[in-house]
Structures are given as structure tokens and as C-alpha cells.
Amino acid sequence: MKGGLGLETGGEGGRQPLSRRGFLAGAAAAGGLALLGDLARAWAAESPDPGFAGGTLLGTLPFLLEPDEPLGTRFGEGLDARLYTDLGSLDPERPSTPLEKFFLRTGAPSGLAAAGLSTLRLGGRVREARQVAVAELAAAADERGVEVVECAGNGRWTRFGLISAGRWAGVPLARVLDRVTPLPGAAALRVSGLDDHSPGSTDSTPGCDWIFSLDQLAAAGAFLATRLDGRELTADHGAPLRLAVSGWYGCCWIKWVTALDLVGSDEPATSQMKEFAVRTHQGGVPERAADYAPAIVDAAALPVRVERWRVAGSDRYRVVGLAWGGAGAPPALGIRFRPDAPFLPLDRQPVRAPAGGFAWWSHAWQPPAPGRYLVQLAVADPAVSARRLAGGFYVRAIEVPADSRLPAAPSP
Ligand SMILES: Nc1nc2c(c(=O)[nH]1)N[C@H]1C(S)=C(S)[C@@H](COP(=O)(O)O)O[C@H]1N2
Ligand SMILES: [Mo]
């Protein structure tokens, strides 16, 4: 990770320097406010802070210092195709992101139709290689729960929109690999995806294979996904088969899977692994696949909406956000609004739906004065690994408008 605040541009997701179209304005466009109002009211009714109950939602504050990229709209082609999920418009009551809003980091390759992909090849260090009909796998698919996927190149330059929660169906890898007999020395699996794009990309290297140890795949409960959000996987999202590896960064969720090869523990790293080494927090760029640490997403949290309410004649603010990553239940979080302030516990700590997906949190906030603030979250427990969060990666800037009706500060 380079800059502390993650204000640097670039990375796989970004298309342009921050300054090109100026600093952004953003969140609730006029039309979105009615819908947002319903979401916000439903959510406020359950808030431990009763102060919002009788109030009116005036709007949301845009996040500053983020590029003027469209949210919720697909643009570009092939390796440069993107859809940034509009996180502020997600409904906390729906555990998964609707398919139309699901983020896109690479569009369907131009060679997809010609490749057909009606069979999956199982090979490498096996007694006898096999072809398995994709239709047979699709017929055996069952529900696999809701999993958050975050692109390792998600950041300020993508308005943090390269992350979504998918409700997946698919076939466990273990059940697919049952069809071949491993030879001695088979310790890892190379999952290969189609990556036949023309034209090429300005900032992505073609080739999409990742090598996992068999233990890593078992621990992640990896599966080949055939459905997303209750529907057939779309071409953009990896049809007919894509790998799902719970807890790992998006670059490991190989789309358009063509082959599974058992390999030895000395197998060289793939070009994809090397391209993503820095973004997946490897120390350097290891030559051997076995020397890559699991590309897992640490505990993280992001404010996605800062609501301005009018309650009994004064303005009150409420921050709503997401938490994801790490293992187990979401950890307790603190929040602060200035880099020199202590973190205070959130008044509504992250809660994840039993089905899985994002955990949602909220916090009532009374700014002392109009002006700019930096909203930052922190994990309270120092034993929890939260590298990006602790590095300031998910800090967002807002401005409390000068016309805010702020209640008088209590006298000391
Ligand atoms: N074959 C193939 N699979 C791929 C990629 C790719 O370029 N080619 N991109 C990866 C990256 S970097 C991410 S973040 C996820 C994005 O998945 P999505 O676009 O379906 O959201 O797919 C991964 N799978
Ligand atoms: Mo990614």
C-alpha cells in the first residue's frame, strides 16, 4: 500500500487521474432521494438513537476527493469494462447486491462465444485427464450462500464501488475433482480462465490463472459458481463457470473457467498472481506459487452514506456504512471525524444478516461546526488484522454545509 490515505490514483480499477473531471459531487441525485428516504426511514426506525424518528431526511452529503466516475452504470469493454456499485443506494435489509448493481471489473472476453466453453478440462498431475460437461455441473449446482467479493484494486479511484455481495449457487470443487485420480506430488490446483480479449487493455495483463494449495481451497469451501442472485451467471460475470473462493480478493475468483490442473508444490506463479502480488499484500513478487500468502481480505469498513436530517428545527447527521472481510463475526468498530480525534464506539455496531453478505452499521453524529471532516473507522480489537483499514485506505471526506442548523454545543 502506498499513500496512507489511499489518495493515490491508479490501480486496476481506475481509468483517469483524480483531477481530470474535477472533484466529485455525488451521492443522492434528486431522483434517488425518495427511494433513499424509504430505506433511511426503515433503518432509522430500528436505530438505537431515537432522535431521527420524527425527523425529515433532507439529503445526503457527497463524498469529496473522489473522481467523477458514474456509479451503477456499465461502461467500457473487455478488460477495461467496469461497473462501480452504488453502495449508498443498497438496501441494508437485502443481504445480496442485485445482479444489475453487482460490480464489474472485466467484461466478457471477445473470444467467449467462439470458445464455447461447453466442457471443463480436468488435467495436470492426474492418472487420466477428463472432460466434464458444463451442463452436468450446472444441473448439480445448489445454493452456496451470500459472499462479499472485493476487487484488490478497489479504492478511492473507483469510488470504492468494486465490491458487492453475491448470492451464489454452484458445485463444490471437491465434488468436481472427485472425477480424477491425483498422481503423487499433486499439492495444488491451477484454475484457468479464458482471457481472450481484443483489443487488449491499457492497464491489465491478459492471462487469468491462479494456483491454490488444496488446503486453501478446502478451507475456503471453494466452488464453481453457475448462478448469481438467483439467475444464470451472465457472460460478464463469468458464465458458464466461475470460481468462488470465500474471503479471497476478486482477482482469485476466476471467470470463464476452462481447466483445472493439479500441479506440484514447485509450480511457478502465474502472470495473474504476479500482476496482483502487491495488491494482495504479498511481500514482493514471489516466483513460486507456493510462496504466495492467501489473498484474503482483512476486516474492513466503509461509510457509504452520510444523511442530513432535520429534527425539531435542527440538523442531525447520521453515517451509515458497511463492514466485511476477516473471519467470523464482524468486529466492533470505532469512528472518528478528525484525524487527531479518538475513535468512539459506533452507536450501532455492524450486524450481518444470517444469510451472510455485508454487515451494516450506523452512527448518529453532531458536527461541532460546518466544514470538512474525514470519516474513518477502526477495529477496536488490536488482535484483528485490518491492514487496509488501519492504513487509512477507506477514509472518506465530507463537508458539513455552512447552512446547517447545528444545535448549540453543550457548554463545557
Ligand atoms: N478470466 C478472468 N477472470 C477474472 C478476471 C479476468 O480479467 N479474467 N478478473 C478478476 C478480477 S481482478 C476481479 S475483481 C473479478 C471481478 O468479478 P466481476 O467482474 O464478476 O465482479 O473477476 C476476476 N476474474
Ligand atoms: Mo480485481
mmCIF file with all atom_site columns, N, CA, C and O in Angstrom, residues 371-396:
data_model
loop_
_atom_site.group_PDB
_atom_site.id
_atom_site.type_symbol
_atom_site.label_atom_id
_atom_site.label_alt_id
_atom_site.label_comp_id
_atom_site.label_asym_id
_atom_site.label_entity_id
_atom_site.label_seq_id
_atom_site.pdbx_PDB_ins_code
_atom_site.Cartn_x
_atom_site.Cartn_y
_atom_site.Cartn_z
_atom_site.occupancy
_atom_site.B_iso_or_equiv
_atom_site.pdbx_formal_charge
_atom_site.auth_seq_id
_atom_site.auth_comp_id
_atom_site.auth_asym_id
_atom_site.auth_atom_id
_atom_site.pdbx_PDB_model_num
ATOM 1   N N  . GLY A 1 371 ? -18.043 22.598 7.839  1.00 0.00 ? 371 GLY A N  1
ATOM 2   C CA . GLY A 1 371 ? -16.671 22.452 7.348  1.00 0.00 ? 371 GLY A CA 1
ATOM 3   C C  . GLY A 1 371 ? -16.379 21.023 6.943  1.00 0.00 ? 371 GLY A C  1
ATOM 4   O O  . GLY A 1 371 ? -17.272 20.174 6.921  1.00 0.00 ? 371 GLY A O  1
ATOM 5   N N  . ARG A 1 372 ? -15.104 20.804 6.623  1.00 0.00 ? 372 ARG A N  1
ATOM 6   C CA . ARG A 1 372 ? -14.695 19.493 6.116  1.00 0.00 ? 372 ARG A CA 1
ATOM 7   C C  . ARG A 1 372 ? -14.325 18.535 7.239  1.00 0.00 ? 372 ARG A C  1
ATOM 8   O O  . ARG A 1 372 ? -13.692 18.940 8.212  1.00 0.00 ? 372 ARG A O  1
ATOM 9   N N  . TYR A 1 373 ? -14.694 17.293 7.046  1.00 0.00 ? 373 TYR A N  1
ATOM 10  C CA . TYR A 1 373 ? -14.365 16.234 8.001  1.00 0.00 ? 373 TYR A CA 1
ATOM 11  C C  . TYR A 1 373 ? -13.892 15.000 7.243  1.00 0.00 ? 373 TYR A C  1
ATOM 12  O O  . TYR A 1 373 ? -14.270 14.787 6.094  1.00 0.00 ? 373 TYR A O  1
ATOM 13  N N  . LEU A 1 374 ? -13.069 14.196 7.916  1.00 0.00 ? 374 LEU A N  1
ATOM 14  C CA . LEU A 1 374 ? -12.629 12.913 7.363  1.00 0.00 ? 374 LEU A CA 1
ATOM 15  C C  . LEU A 1 374 ? -13.233 11.811 8.222  1.00 0.00 ? 374 LEU A C  1
ATOM 16  O O  . LEU A 1 374 ? -12.994 11.763 9.428  1.00 0.00 ? 374 LEU A O  1
ATOM 17  N N  . VAL A 1 375 ? -14.028 10.963 7.599  1.00 0.00 ? 375 VAL A N  1
ATOM 18  C CA . VAL A 1 375 ? -14.691 9.895  8.348  1.00 0.00 ? 375 VAL A CA 1
ATOM 19  C C  . VAL A 1 375 ? -13.818 8.649  8.272  1.00 0.00 ? 375 VAL A C  1
ATOM 20  O O  . VAL A 1 375 ? -13.481 8.189  7.185  1.00 0.00 ? 375 VAL A O  1
ATOM 21  N N  . GLN A 1 376 ? -13.438 8.150  9.420  1.00 0.00 ? 376 GLN A N  1
ATOM 22  C CA . GLN A 1 376 ? -12.548 6.984  9.471  1.00 0.00 ? 376 GLN A CA 1
ATOM 23  C C  . GLN A 1 376 ? -13.037 5.989  10.501 1.00 0.00 ? 376 GLN A C  1
ATOM 24  O O  . GLN A 1 376 ? -13.446 6.372  11.600 1.00 0.00 ? 376 GLN A O  1
ATOM 25  N N  . LEU A 1 377 ? -12.946 4.716  10.154 1.00 0.00 ? 377 LEU A N  1
ATOM 26  C CA . LEU A 1 377 ? -13.346 3.635  11.052 1.00 0.00 ? 377 LEU A CA 1
ATOM 27  C C  . LEU A 1 377 ? -12.104 2.888  11.517 1.00 0.00 ? 377 LEU A C  1
ATOM 28  O O  . LEU A 1 377 ? -11.072 2.914  10.850 1.00 0.00 ? 377 LEU A O  1
ATOM 29  N N  . ALA A 1 378 ? -12.232 2.225  12.637 1.00 0.00 ? 378 ALA A N  1
ATOM 30  C CA . ALA A 1 378 ? -11.129 1.390  13.132 1.00 0.00 ? 378 ALA A CA 1
ATOM 31  C C  . ALA A 1 378 ? -11.707 0.189  13.860 1.00 0.00 ? 378 ALA A C  1
ATOM 32  O O  . ALA A 1 378 ? -12.772 0.279  14.485 1.00 0.00 ? 378 ALA A O  1
ATOM 33  N N  . VAL A 1 379 ? -10.992 -0.926 13.769 1.00 0.00 ? 379 VAL A N  1
ATOM 34  C CA . VAL A 1 379 ? -11.371 -2.110 14.534 1.00 0.00 ? 379 VAL A CA 1
ATOM 35  C C  . VAL A 1 379 ? -10.870 -1.914 15.957 1.00 0.00 ? 379 VAL A C  1
ATOM 36  O O  . VAL A 1 379 ? -9.713  -1.544 16.177 1.00 0.00 ? 379 VAL A O  1
ATOM 37  N N  . ALA A 1 380 ? -11.754 -2.159 16.926 1.00 0.00 ? 380 ALA A N  1
ATOM 38  C CA . ALA A 1 380 ? -11.372 -1.917 18.319 1.00 0.00 ? 380 ALA A CA 1
ATOM 39  C C  . ALA A 1 380 ? -10.321 -2.917 18.804 1.00 0.00 ? 380 ALA A C  1
ATOM 40  O O  . ALA A 1 380 ? -9.403  -2.548 19.542 1.00 0.00 ? 380 ALA A O  1
ATOM 41  N N  . ASP A 1 381 ? -10.431 -4.168 18.390 1.00 0.00 ? 381 ASP A N  1
ATOM 42  C CA . ASP A 1 381 ? -9.540  -5.218 18.897 1.00 0.00 ? 381 ASP A CA 1
ATOM 43  C C  . ASP A 1 381 ? -8.229  -5.243 18.111 1.00 0.00 ? 381 ASP A C  1
ATOM 44  O O  . ASP A 1 381 ? -8.229  -5.583 16.920 1.00 0.00 ? 381 ASP A O  1
ATOM 45  N N  . PRO A 1 382 ? -7.090  -4.912 18.770 1.00 0.00 ? 382 PRO A N  1
ATOM 46  C CA . PRO A 1 382 ? -5.822  -4.850 18.029 1.00 0.00 ? 382 PRO A CA 1
ATOM 47  C C  . PRO A 1 382 ? -5.361  -6.210 17.506 1.00 0.00 ? 382 PRO A C  1
ATOM 48  O O  . PRO A 1 382 ? -4.494  -6.277 16.638 1.00 0.00 ? 382 PRO A O  1
ATOM 49  N N  . ALA A 1 383 ? -5.962  -7.294 17.986 1.00 0.00 ? 383 ALA A N  1
ATOM 50  C CA . ALA A 1 383 ? -5.559  -8.619 17.513 1.00 0.00 ? 383 ALA A CA 1
ATOM 51  C C  . ALA A 1 383 ? -6.152  -8.936 16.136 1.00 0.00 ? 383 ALA A C  1
ATOM 52  O O  . ALA A 1 383 ? -5.744  -9.892 15.488 1.00 0.00 ? 383 ALA A O  1
ATOM 53  N N  . VAL A 1 384 ? -7.137  -8.126 15.700 1.00 0.00 ? 384 VAL A N  1
ATOM 54  C CA . VAL A 1 384 ? -7.777  -8.385 14.400 1.00 0.00 ? 384 VAL A CA 1
ATOM 55  C C  . VAL A 1 384 ? -6.965  -7.707 13.303 1.00 0.00 ? 384 VAL A C  1
ATOM 56  O O  . VAL A 1 384 ? -6.695  -6.510 13.378 1.00 0.00 ? 384 VAL A O  1
ATOM 57  N N  . SER A 1 385 ? -6.583  -8.465 12.288 1.00 0.00 ? 385 SER A N  1
ATOM 58  C CA . SER A 1 385 ? -5.810  -7.896 11.175 1.00 0.00 ? 385 SER A CA 1
ATOM 59  C C  . SER A 1 385 ? -6.727  -7.045 10.298 1.00 0.00 ? 385 SER A C  1
ATOM 60  O O  . SER A 1 385 ? -7.764  -7.511 9.829  1.00 0.00 ? 385 SER A O  1
ATOM 61  N N  . ALA A 1 386 ? -6.352  -5.787 10.114 1.00 0.00 ? 386 ALA A N  1
ATOM 62  C CA . ALA A 1 386 ? -7.166  -4.856 9.317  1.00 0.00 ? 386 ALA A CA 1
ATOM 63  C C  . ALA A 1 386 ? -6.211  -3.910 8.598  1.00 0.00 ? 386 ALA A C  1
ATOM 64  O O  . ALA A 1 386 ? -6.250  -2.705 8.795  1.00 0.00 ? 386 ALA A O  1
ATOM 65  N N  . ARG A 1 387 ? -5.346  -4.501 7.734  1.00 0.00 ? 387 ARG A N  1
ATOM 66  C CA . ARG A 1 387 ? -4.253  -3.718 7.169  1.00 0.00 ? 387 ARG A CA 1
ATOM 67  C C  . ARG A 1 387 ? -4.714  -2.491 6.394  1.00 0.00 ? 387 ARG A C  1
ATOM 68  O O  . ARG A 1 387 ? -4.230  -1.384 6.614  1.00 0.00 ? 387 ARG A O  1
ATOM 69  N N  . ARG A 1 388 ? -5.640  -2.676 5.452  1.00 0.00 ? 388 ARG A N  1
ATOM 70  C CA . ARG A 1 388 ? -6.063  -1.511 4.657  1.00 0.00 ? 388 ARG A CA 1
ATOM 71  C C  . ARG A 1 388 ? -6.799  -0.487 5.511  1.00 0.00 ? 388 ARG A C  1
ATOM 72  O O  . ARG A 1 388 ? -6.558  0.712  5.394  1.00 0.00 ? 388 ARG A O  1
ATOM 73  N N  . LEU A 1 389 ? -7.704  -0.973 6.340  1.00 0.00 ? 389 LEU A N  1
ATOM 74  C CA . LEU A 1 389 ? -8.487  -0.060 7.183  1.00 0.00 ? 389 LEU A CA 1
ATOM 75  C C  . LEU A 1 389 ? -7.558  0.764  8.076  1.00 0.00 ? 389 LEU A C  1
ATOM 76  O O  . LEU A 1 389 ? -7.658  1.986  8.151  1.00 0.00 ? 389 LEU A O  1
ATOM 77  N N  . ALA A 1 390 ? -6.626  0.072  8.721  1.00 0.00 ? 390 ALA A N  1
ATOM 78  C CA . ALA A 1 390 ? -5.727  0.766  9.645  1.00 0.00 ? 390 ALA A CA 1
ATOM 79  C C  . ALA A 1 390 ? -4.809  1.731  8.909  1.00 0.00 ? 390 ALA A C  1
ATOM 80  O O  . ALA A 1 390 ? -4.349  2.725  9.478  1.00 0.00 ? 390 ALA A O  1
ATOM 81  N N  . GLY A 1 391 ? -4.546  1.468  7.632  1.00 0.00 ? 391 GLY A N  1
ATOM 82  C CA . GLY A 1 391 ? -3.696  2.360  6.845  1.00 0.00 ? 391 GLY A CA 1
ATOM 83  C C  . GLY A 1 391 ? -4.427  3.581  6.300  1.00 0.00 ? 391 GLY A C  1
ATOM 84  O O  . GLY A 1 391 ? -3.847  4.359  5.549  1.00 0.00 ? 391 GLY A O  1
ATOM 85  N N  . GLY A 1 392 ? -5.703  3.733  6.640  1.00 0.00 ? 392 GLY A N  1
ATOM 86  C CA . GLY A 1 392 ? -6.440  4.914  6.183  1.00 0.00 ? 392 GLY A CA 1
ATOM 87  C C  . GLY A 1 392 ? -7.020  4.769  4.785  1.00 0.00 ? 392 GLY A C  1
ATOM 88  O O  . GLY A 1 392 ? -7.506  5.735  4.189  1.00 0.00 ? 392 GLY A O  1
ATOM 89  N N  . PHE A 1 393 ? -7.007  3.550  4.267  1.00 0.00 ? 393 PHE A N  1
ATOM 90  C CA . PHE A 1 393 ? -7.418  3.296  2.888  1.00 0.00 ? 393 PHE A CA 1
ATOM 91  C C  . PHE A 1 393 ? -8.877  3.665  2.636  1.00 0.00 ? 393 PHE A C  1
ATOM 92  O O  . PHE A 1 393 ? -9.248  4.084  1.546  1.00 0.00 ? 393 PHE A O  1
ATOM 93  N N  . TYR A 1 394 ? -9.731  3.458  3.643  1.00 0.00 ? 394 TYR A N  1
ATOM 94  C CA . TYR A 1 394 ? -11.177 3.650  3.445  1.00 0.00 ? 394 TYR A CA 1
ATOM 95  C C  . TYR A 1 394 ? -11.700 4.954  4.049  1.00 0.00 ? 394 TYR A C  1
ATOM 96  O O  . TYR A 1 394 ? -12.892 5.093  4.277  1.00 0.00 ? 394 TYR A O  1
ATOM 97  N N  . VAL A 1 395 ? -10.806 5.898  4.309  1.00 0.00 ? 395 VAL A N  1
ATOM 98  C CA . VAL A 1 395 ? -11.229 7.212  4.817  1.00 0.00 ? 395 VAL A CA 1
ATOM 99  C C  . VAL A 1 395 ? -12.028 7.939  3.737  1.00 0.00 ? 395 VAL A C  1
ATOM 100 O O  . VAL A 1 395 ? -11.663 7.911  2.560  1.00 0.00 ? 395 VAL A O  1
ATOM 101 N N  . ARG A 1 396 ? -13.116 8.599  4.125  1.00 0.00 ? 396 ARG A N  1
ATOM 102 C CA . ARG A 1 396 ? -13.872 9.399  3.150  1.00 0.00 ? 396 ARG A CA 1
ATOM 103 C C  . ARG A 1 396 ? -14.063 10.811 3.687  1.00 0.00 ? 396 ARG A C  1
ATOM 104 O O  . ARG A 1 396 ? -14.248 11.018 4.884  1.00 0.00 ? 396 ARG A O  1
#
